[in-house]
Amino acid sequence: MKKAILILIIVLFSISLAACGGNGNDGNNGNDVSNGNDGSDEVSDEPKVLYVYTWSEYIDPDLYTLFEEETGITVIEDIFGSNEDLYAKLVAGAVGYDVIVPSDYMVAMMVEEGMLAKLDHSRLDNLGNLDPTFTDPPFDPGMEHCLPYFWGTTGIGFNWEDWDDAPNSWAYIFDPELAAEFSGQISMLDDMREAFGSALIYLGYRAGTTDEAELAEARDLIIGIKEHLYSFESDTYEDLMLTGETRLAQGWSGDIFVAQGEDENIDYIIPLEGAVMWVDNLCVTKDAGEDPARMDMIYQWLDFLSRADVAAQNTNWVWYASPNAAAEAGIDPEILNYPAIYPDDETFARLQYLGTVGDATEIYSRMWTEIKSAD
Ligand code: N2P
């Protein structure tokens, strides 16, 4: 990872970081996944359970087993499909989740709203493994609340059976004439900020704009191609590509590369117009932070994931780029040298963070509903 480029990333994020604010999200019903731990010091025979709330297929499942063998702690995973789903669930009162995995802009929102616990760095032995470029992010200065987990981009998944040259433009999804060629066989992420982000980039606007007219243009663009979509889908879109039900997908780099492992014709491209990049983070919920017994398990989990061998194994399974510098020696060279995973300078210059949008979240939410309900 070239330093100048990474500094550029941070600067770009800083620019896109607008004032944080509530997003007026209604949320869904609260959920209590409490592990019944009362935080007392009494020795207990109760099984030790850690609850994580994360994205689908975002960890090598063998690592849950290894962690349990080493510590006796069982990890129970619950899945969300977007940062907004995660936020809504917590705001609605869900308690019991220990570690959550929000992206950059959502970390900033959650910090602003006091939803995250602070980390005691003295309890994390492996912090030195992290690439310094990721240890003072603008969305969480000094990693006060979260540790970086993986980073990646949002581009286009495609199947080489359909192409002589790769579909290197968002036009293949957003231009109605081009999209008609794969009518009914295109998926977009069921993710408000990501859907708008790619559409805005195609239109030449900032992925995290707060301008209502620009957002309306992006909304109309998506509504204009909606008839050609198979679905909005974030958790299983790579499976739809594998079964051939979809031929093009707006998607996240690693998910599509994992599908490529099962079908070599599937590939991923960062379009010429540019793309969104994100950093996902391991954060601790406020309620977990108030329980010393839960925090004991959480520090073990965060430190385990930050170990060089564990981070390398994890990257080799998920195919997302790791912020763990010490892991590089153990990462498959094919991944390290893959430009769509570790982009070159020229590609990096075309990437942007979504950034927080403050009160404009309400505009996004309203227009996202309009997109979803359009015929
Ligand atoms: C993994 C999803 C990656 C999360 N399946 C994108 N922020």
Short mmCIF file of C-alpha atoms and ligand atoms in Angstrom, two decimals:
data_model
loop_
_atom_site.label_atom_id
_atom_site.label_comp_id
_atom_site.label_asym_id
_atom_site.label_seq_id
_atom_site.Cartn_x
_atom_site.Cartn_y
_atom_site.Cartn_z
CA MET A 1 0.00 0.00 0.00
CA LYS A 2 1.52 3.22 -1.09
CA LYS A 3 1.58 5.89 1.61
CA ALA A 4 0.75 8.83 -0.66
CA ILE A 5 -2.34 7.07 -1.88
CA LEU A 6 -3.49 6.20 1.59
CA ILE A 7 -3.03 9.75 2.75
CA LEU A 8 -5.16 10.75 -0.23
CA ILE A 9 -7.86 8.34 0.93
CA ILE A 10 -7.92 9.89 4.36
CA VAL A 11 -8.03 13.39 2.89
CA LEU A 12 -10.88 12.39 0.58
CA PHE A 13 -12.76 10.97 3.51
CA SER A 14 -12.20 14.13 5.53
CA ILE A 15 -13.59 16.20 2.69
CA SER A 16 -16.65 14.01 2.41
CA LEU A 17 -17.25 14.01 6.15
CA ALA A 18 -20.14 16.39 6.60
CA ALA A 19 -21.63 17.30 9.94
CA CYS A 20 -23.07 14.29 11.71
CA GLY A 21 -26.67 14.22 12.79
CA GLY A 22 -29.66 12.05 13.49
CA ASN A 23 -31.14 10.41 10.45
CA GLY A 24 -34.71 10.16 11.53
CA ASN A 25 -34.68 6.45 10.87
CA ASP A 26 -37.73 4.77 12.33
CA GLY A 27 -36.03 1.45 12.75
CA ASN A 28 -37.68 -1.87 13.35
CA ASN A 29 -38.64 -3.66 16.50
CA GLY A 30 -36.02 -3.94 19.20
CA ASN A 31 -34.28 -7.21 19.75
CA ASP A 32 -32.70 -8.58 22.87
CA VAL A 33 -29.96 -11.09 22.31
CA SER A 34 -28.76 -10.70 25.86
CA ASN A 35 -26.41 -13.45 26.98
CA GLY A 36 -27.67 -13.26 30.51
CA ASN A 37 -24.28 -12.31 31.86
CA ASP A 38 -24.66 -10.09 34.88
CA GLY A 39 -21.06 -8.92 34.87
CA SER A 40 -20.33 -10.17 38.40
CA ASP A 41 -16.99 -11.67 39.27
CA GLU A 42 -18.46 -14.97 40.43
CA VAL A 43 -17.08 -18.04 38.74
CA SER A 44 -19.82 -19.43 36.55
CA ASP A 45 -20.32 -22.66 34.66
CA GLU A 46 -22.49 -20.85 32.14
CA PRO A 47 -21.16 -21.07 28.59
CA LYS A 48 -19.32 -17.95 27.51
CA VAL A 49 -21.04 -16.47 24.47
CA LEU A 50 -20.11 -13.44 22.40
CA TYR A 51 -22.71 -11.90 20.10
CA VAL A 52 -21.51 -10.25 16.90
CA TYR A 53 -23.70 -8.40 14.41
CA THR A 54 -22.03 -8.29 11.02
CA TRP A 55 -22.30 -8.51 7.23
CA SER A 56 -22.97 -11.84 5.51
CA GLU A 57 -20.02 -14.13 4.84
CA TYR A 58 -17.60 -11.67 6.34
CA ILE A 59 -15.35 -14.06 8.26
CA ASP A 60 -13.75 -17.42 7.73
CA PRO A 61 -16.11 -19.65 9.75
CA ASP A 62 -13.13 -21.77 10.88
CA LEU A 63 -12.01 -18.77 12.91
CA TYR A 64 -15.08 -19.07 15.13
CA THR A 65 -14.04 -22.65 15.85
CA LEU A 66 -10.41 -21.73 16.46
CA PHE A 67 -11.41 -18.91 18.81
CA GLU A 68 -13.67 -21.25 20.75
CA GLU A 69 -10.90 -23.85 21.03
CA GLU A 70 -8.46 -21.24 22.30
CA THR A 71 -10.73 -19.32 24.69
CA GLY A 72 -13.84 -21.39 25.37
CA ILE A 73 -15.94 -18.51 24.03
CA THR A 74 -18.66 -19.33 21.51
CA VAL A 75 -19.39 -16.61 18.97
CA ILE A 76 -22.94 -16.23 17.77
CA GLU A 77 -23.37 -14.26 14.59
CA ASP A 78 -26.34 -12.26 13.40
CA ILE A 79 -26.39 -10.70 9.94
CA PHE A 80 -27.38 -7.25 8.68
CA GLY A 81 -27.53 -6.14 5.04
CA SER A 82 -26.69 -2.46 5.28
CA ASN A 83 -25.38 0.14 7.70
CA GLU A 84 -28.87 1.59 7.88
CA ASP A 85 -30.33 -1.77 8.96
CA LEU A 86 -27.69 -2.05 11.68
CA TYR A 87 -28.35 1.50 12.87
CA ALA A 88 -32.14 1.07 12.85
CA LYS A 89 -31.93 -2.13 14.87
CA LEU A 90 -29.79 -0.53 17.57
CA VAL A 91 -31.82 2.68 17.68
CA ALA A 92 -34.96 0.56 18.07
CA GLY A 93 -33.47 -0.74 21.31
CA ALA A 94 -31.72 -4.00 20.44
CA VAL A 95 -29.41 -4.94 23.29
CA GLY A 96 -27.06 -7.85 23.70
CA TYR A 97 -24.89 -7.36 20.65
CA ASP A 98 -21.26 -7.13 21.74
CA VAL A 99 -19.33 -6.37 18.55
CA ILE A 100 -20.82 -4.69 15.48
CA VAL A 101 -19.20 -3.95 12.12
CA PRO A 102 -20.28 -0.54 10.74
CA SER A 103 -18.60 1.21 7.84
CA ASP A 104 -16.70 4.51 8.08
CA TYR A 105 -19.58 7.01 7.79
CA MET A 106 -21.77 4.94 10.11
CA VAL A 107 -19.01 4.83 12.74
CA ALA A 108 -18.96 8.65 12.63
CA MET A 109 -22.75 8.76 13.11
CA MET A 110 -22.70 6.25 15.94
CA VAL A 111 -19.86 8.02 17.75
CA GLU A 112 -21.73 11.30 17.44
CA GLU A 113 -24.84 9.69 18.91
CA GLY A 114 -22.99 7.97 21.76
CA MET A 115 -23.86 4.47 20.57
CA LEU A 116 -20.34 3.01 20.89
CA ALA A 117 -18.11 2.11 23.84
CA LYS A 118 -14.54 3.37 24.05
CA LEU A 119 -11.66 0.93 23.73
CA ASP A 120 -8.89 0.53 26.30
CA HIS A 121 -5.89 0.10 24.01
CA SER A 122 -3.79 -1.30 26.87
CA ARG A 123 -5.95 -4.45 26.66
CA LEU A 124 -5.20 -4.99 22.98
CA ASP A 125 -1.78 -6.60 22.47
CA ASN A 126 -1.90 -6.77 18.67
CA LEU A 127 -2.65 -3.17 17.75
CA GLY A 128 0.93 -2.81 16.48
CA ASN A 129 0.02 -5.17 13.64
CA LEU A 130 -2.28 -2.59 12.07
CA ASP A 131 -1.09 -0.46 9.18
CA PRO A 132 -0.60 3.06 10.64
CA THR A 133 -2.54 4.43 7.71
CA PHE A 134 -5.70 2.97 9.27
CA THR A 135 -5.05 3.72 12.93
CA ASP A 136 -6.11 7.37 13.00
CA PRO A 137 -9.15 7.49 10.72
CA PRO A 138 -11.13 10.74 10.49
CA PHE A 139 -14.34 8.89 11.37
CA ASP A 140 -12.86 7.68 14.68
CA PRO A 141 -9.66 9.57 15.52
CA GLY A 142 -7.05 7.42 17.25
CA MET A 143 -9.30 4.32 16.99
CA GLU A 144 -10.95 5.50 20.18
CA HIS A 145 -13.97 3.24 19.59
CA CYS A 146 -13.25 0.79 16.78
CA LEU A 147 -10.56 -1.24 15.04
CA PRO A 148 -10.40 -1.43 11.23
CA TYR A 149 -11.51 -4.86 9.97
CA PHE A 150 -11.55 -4.91 6.16
CA TRP A 151 -11.72 -2.38 3.37
CA GLY A 152 -12.88 -2.65 -0.20
CA THR A 153 -14.78 -1.10 -3.09
CA THR A 154 -18.25 -1.16 -4.64
CA GLY A 155 -18.14 -1.97 -8.35
CA ILE A 156 -19.63 -4.26 -10.97
CA GLY A 157 -19.68 -8.05 -10.99
CA PHE A 158 -19.99 -9.63 -14.43
CA ASN A 159 -19.57 -12.91 -16.28
CA TRP A 160 -16.89 -13.18 -18.99
CA GLU A 161 -19.22 -15.47 -20.97
CA ASP A 162 -21.10 -12.28 -21.90
CA TRP A 163 -18.18 -10.00 -22.75
CA ASP A 164 -15.11 -9.62 -24.97
CA ASP A 165 -14.04 -6.52 -23.05
CA ALA A 166 -14.98 -6.00 -19.41
CA PRO A 167 -18.02 -3.74 -18.74
CA ASN A 168 -15.97 -0.85 -17.43
CA SER A 169 -18.74 1.73 -17.00
CA TRP A 170 -21.69 2.22 -14.69
CA ALA A 171 -23.60 2.86 -17.93
CA TYR A 172 -24.05 -0.93 -18.25
CA ILE A 173 -26.32 -0.69 -15.22
CA PHE A 174 -27.65 2.87 -15.35
CA ASP A 175 -28.13 3.55 -19.09
CA PRO A 176 -31.60 2.12 -19.84
CA GLU A 177 -30.61 1.01 -23.36
CA LEU A 178 -27.56 -0.89 -22.14
CA ALA A 179 -29.36 -2.28 -19.09
CA ALA A 180 -32.12 -3.57 -21.42
CA GLU A 181 -29.57 -6.01 -22.87
CA PHE A 182 -29.60 -7.85 -19.55
CA SER A 183 -33.16 -7.03 -18.61
CA GLY A 184 -34.23 -8.92 -15.50
CA GLN A 185 -30.68 -10.16 -14.92
CA ILE A 186 -29.15 -7.24 -13.05
CA SER A 187 -29.00 -6.82 -9.27
CA MET A 188 -28.27 -3.72 -7.24
CA LEU A 189 -27.32 -3.64 -3.58
CA ASP A 190 -30.27 -3.32 -1.22
CA ASP A 191 -28.38 -0.50 0.40
CA MET A 192 -29.59 3.10 0.22
CA ARG A 193 -26.22 4.86 0.42
CA GLU A 194 -24.50 2.40 -1.93
CA ALA A 195 -27.28 2.54 -4.52
CA PHE A 196 -27.26 6.33 -4.56
CA GLY A 197 -23.45 6.39 -4.34
CA SER A 198 -22.91 4.50 -7.60
CA ALA A 199 -25.71 6.37 -9.41
CA LEU A 200 -24.32 9.74 -8.28
CA ILE A 201 -20.82 8.81 -9.43
CA TYR A 202 -22.21 7.81 -12.83
CA LEU A 203 -23.92 11.22 -13.04
CA GLY A 204 -20.63 12.94 -12.18
CA TYR A 205 -21.65 14.01 -8.67
CA ARG A 206 -20.12 13.27 -5.28
CA ALA A 207 -21.13 9.86 -3.94
CA GLY A 208 -22.15 11.52 -0.68
CA THR A 209 -23.88 14.60 -2.02
CA THR A 210 -26.46 16.39 0.09
CA ASP A 211 -27.85 18.34 -2.87
CA GLU A 212 -31.53 17.50 -3.26
CA ALA A 213 -31.61 18.13 -7.03
CA GLU A 214 -28.64 15.81 -7.59
CA LEU A 215 -30.26 13.18 -5.40
CA ALA A 216 -33.51 13.50 -7.34
CA GLU A 217 -31.59 12.93 -10.57
CA ALA A 218 -29.99 9.81 -9.10
CA ARG A 219 -33.39 8.61 -7.85
CA ASP A 220 -34.90 9.04 -11.32
CA LEU A 221 -31.94 7.28 -12.89
CA ILE A 222 -32.47 4.22 -10.68
CA ILE A 223 -36.23 4.26 -11.21
CA GLY A 224 -35.54 4.44 -14.96
CA ILE A 225 -33.69 1.11 -14.94
CA LYS A 226 -35.70 -0.58 -12.21
CA GLU A 227 -37.71 -2.59 -14.74
CA HIS A 228 -34.44 -4.27 -15.77
CA LEU A 229 -33.43 -5.27 -12.25
CA TYR A 230 -33.77 -8.80 -10.97
CA SER A 231 -33.79 -7.40 -7.44
CA PHE A 232 -32.17 -5.20 -4.84
CA GLU A 233 -30.06 -7.72 -2.99
CA SER A 234 -27.09 -7.48 -0.62
CA ASP A 235 -26.67 -10.87 1.02
CA THR A 236 -26.97 -13.45 -1.75
CA TYR A 237 -26.35 -11.54 -4.97
CA GLU A 238 -23.13 -13.47 -5.61
CA ASP A 239 -25.12 -16.72 -5.45
CA LEU A 240 -27.51 -15.32 -8.07
CA MET A 241 -24.49 -14.75 -10.30
CA LEU A 242 -23.34 -18.32 -9.74
CA THR A 243 -26.71 -19.78 -10.70
CA GLY A 244 -26.79 -17.49 -13.76
CA GLU A 245 -29.99 -15.80 -12.64
CA THR A 246 -28.13 -12.49 -12.79
CA ARG A 247 -25.41 -11.50 -15.25
CA LEU A 248 -24.47 -8.08 -13.83
CA ALA A 249 -24.39 -6.98 -10.21
CA GLN A 250 -23.56 -3.83 -8.36
CA GLY A 251 -21.55 -5.44 -5.60
CA TRP A 252 -18.70 -5.51 -3.12
CA SER A 253 -15.29 -6.60 -4.36
CA GLY A 254 -14.64 -9.56 -2.04
CA ASP A 255 -18.07 -11.12 -2.39
CA ILE A 256 -17.67 -11.31 -6.14
CA PHE A 257 -14.11 -12.63 -5.93
CA VAL A 258 -15.29 -15.39 -3.61
CA ALA A 259 -17.89 -16.31 -6.28
CA GLN A 260 -15.05 -16.30 -8.82
CA GLY A 261 -13.49 -19.09 -6.74
CA GLU A 262 -16.46 -21.24 -7.74
CA ASP A 263 -16.80 -19.99 -11.33
CA GLU A 264 -13.76 -18.49 -13.00
CA ASN A 265 -15.93 -16.63 -15.54
CA ILE A 266 -17.19 -14.33 -12.81
CA ASP A 267 -15.15 -11.18 -12.38
CA TYR A 268 -15.28 -7.71 -10.82
CA ILE A 269 -14.40 -4.29 -12.16
CA ILE A 270 -14.07 -0.79 -10.73
CA PRO A 271 -15.78 1.34 -13.42
CA LEU A 272 -13.95 4.18 -15.17
CA GLU A 273 -16.27 6.82 -13.69
CA GLY A 274 -15.06 5.77 -10.24
CA ALA A 275 -16.49 3.92 -7.27
CA VAL A 276 -17.15 4.01 -3.57
CA MET A 277 -14.52 2.68 -1.18
CA TRP A 278 -15.24 1.86 2.44
CA VAL A 279 -13.56 0.69 5.61
CA ASP A 280 -15.56 -1.63 7.89
CA ASN A 281 -14.75 -1.62 11.58
CA LEU A 282 -15.01 -3.76 14.71
CA CYS A 283 -16.88 -1.62 17.23
CA VAL A 284 -18.30 -2.29 20.68
CA THR A 285 -21.87 -1.39 21.56
CA LYS A 286 -22.52 1.01 24.39
CA ASP A 287 -24.38 -1.58 26.48
CA ALA A 288 -21.58 -4.14 26.14
CA GLY A 289 -19.13 -1.45 27.24
CA GLU A 290 -20.96 -1.19 30.56
CA ASP A 291 -20.46 -4.87 31.38
CA PRO A 292 -16.92 -5.87 32.45
CA ALA A 293 -17.53 -9.58 31.84
CA ARG A 294 -18.64 -8.95 28.28
CA MET A 295 -15.72 -6.59 27.75
CA ASP A 296 -13.30 -9.34 28.80
CA MET A 297 -14.59 -11.53 25.98
CA ILE A 298 -14.69 -8.62 23.53
CA TYR A 299 -11.03 -7.72 24.07
CA GLN A 300 -10.09 -11.36 23.48
CA TRP A 301 -12.10 -11.37 20.24
CA LEU A 302 -10.67 -8.09 18.93
CA ASP A 303 -7.14 -9.14 19.80
CA PHE A 304 -7.65 -12.54 18.17
CA LEU A 305 -8.87 -10.94 14.92
CA SER A 306 -5.89 -8.56 14.97
CA ARG A 307 -3.36 -11.38 15.17
CA ALA A 308 -1.25 -11.60 12.01
CA ASP A 309 -1.97 -15.28 11.31
CA VAL A 310 -5.71 -14.88 11.98
CA ALA A 311 -6.06 -11.72 9.87
CA ALA A 312 -4.19 -13.42 7.01
CA GLN A 313 -6.40 -16.52 7.16
CA ASN A 314 -9.47 -14.29 7.24
CA THR A 315 -8.36 -12.28 4.20
CA ASN A 316 -7.58 -15.47 2.31
CA TRP A 317 -11.20 -16.52 2.89
CA VAL A 318 -13.14 -13.26 2.34
CA TRP A 319 -10.92 -11.75 -0.38
CA TYR A 320 -11.19 -8.23 1.03
CA ALA A 321 -8.13 -6.06 1.65
CA SER A 322 -6.78 -6.17 5.19
CA PRO A 323 -5.68 -3.15 7.24
CA ASN A 324 -3.39 -5.55 9.14
CA ALA A 325 0.15 -4.93 7.87
CA ALA A 326 1.65 -7.85 9.79
CA ALA A 327 -0.79 -10.20 8.05
CA GLU A 328 0.64 -9.49 4.61
CA ALA A 329 3.27 -12.21 4.86
CA GLY A 330 0.49 -14.78 5.19
CA ILE A 331 -1.88 -13.36 2.56
CA ASP A 332 -2.14 -15.22 -0.72
CA PRO A 333 0.07 -13.28 -3.22
CA GLU A 334 -2.75 -13.58 -5.75
CA ILE A 335 -4.88 -11.39 -3.45
CA LEU A 336 -2.10 -8.93 -2.61
CA ASN A 337 -1.31 -8.44 -6.30
CA TYR A 338 -4.92 -8.20 -7.48
CA PRO A 339 -5.47 -4.60 -8.59
CA ALA A 340 -9.23 -4.68 -7.97
CA ILE A 341 -8.53 -5.65 -4.32
CA TYR A 342 -5.42 -3.57 -3.70
CA PRO A 343 -6.00 -0.88 -6.38
CA ASP A 344 -3.14 0.87 -8.16
CA ASP A 345 -2.56 4.64 -7.87
CA GLU A 346 -4.59 5.51 -10.93
CA THR A 347 -7.60 3.53 -9.73
CA PHE A 348 -7.32 4.93 -6.21
CA ALA A 349 -7.65 8.41 -7.58
CA ARG A 350 -11.15 7.43 -8.77
CA LEU A 351 -12.39 6.16 -5.41
CA GLN A 352 -14.43 8.10 -2.86
CA TYR A 353 -15.97 7.51 0.55
CA LEU A 354 -19.71 7.90 1.05
CA GLY A 355 -19.19 10.19 4.05
CA THR A 356 -21.85 11.33 6.50
CA VAL A 357 -24.66 13.46 5.11
CA GLY A 358 -26.26 14.84 8.28
CA ASP A 359 -29.87 15.90 7.92
CA ALA A 360 -29.84 14.97 4.22
CA THR A 361 -30.27 11.37 5.39
CA GLU A 362 -33.98 12.19 5.47
CA ILE A 363 -33.89 13.10 1.77
CA TYR A 364 -32.03 9.87 1.01
CA SER A 365 -34.56 7.83 3.00
CA ARG A 366 -37.56 9.46 1.33
CA MET A 367 -36.15 9.00 -2.16
CA TRP A 368 -35.07 5.43 -1.41
CA THR A 369 -38.66 4.68 -0.46
CA GLU A 370 -39.78 6.30 -3.72
CA ILE A 371 -37.39 4.05 -5.63
CA LYS A 372 -38.57 0.94 -3.80
CA SER A 373 -42.25 1.73 -4.33
CA ALA A 374 -41.95 2.82 -7.99
CA ASP A 375 -43.61 0.56 -10.57
C1 N2P B 1 -19.41 -8.70 2.93
C2 N2P B 1 -19.97 -7.34 2.75
C3 N2P B 1 -18.95 -6.28 2.75
C4 N2P B 1 -19.44 -5.09 3.43
N1 N2P B 1 -20.30 -9.70 2.48
C5 N2P B 1 -19.39 -3.84 2.68
N2 N2P B 1 -19.35 -2.73 3.54
#
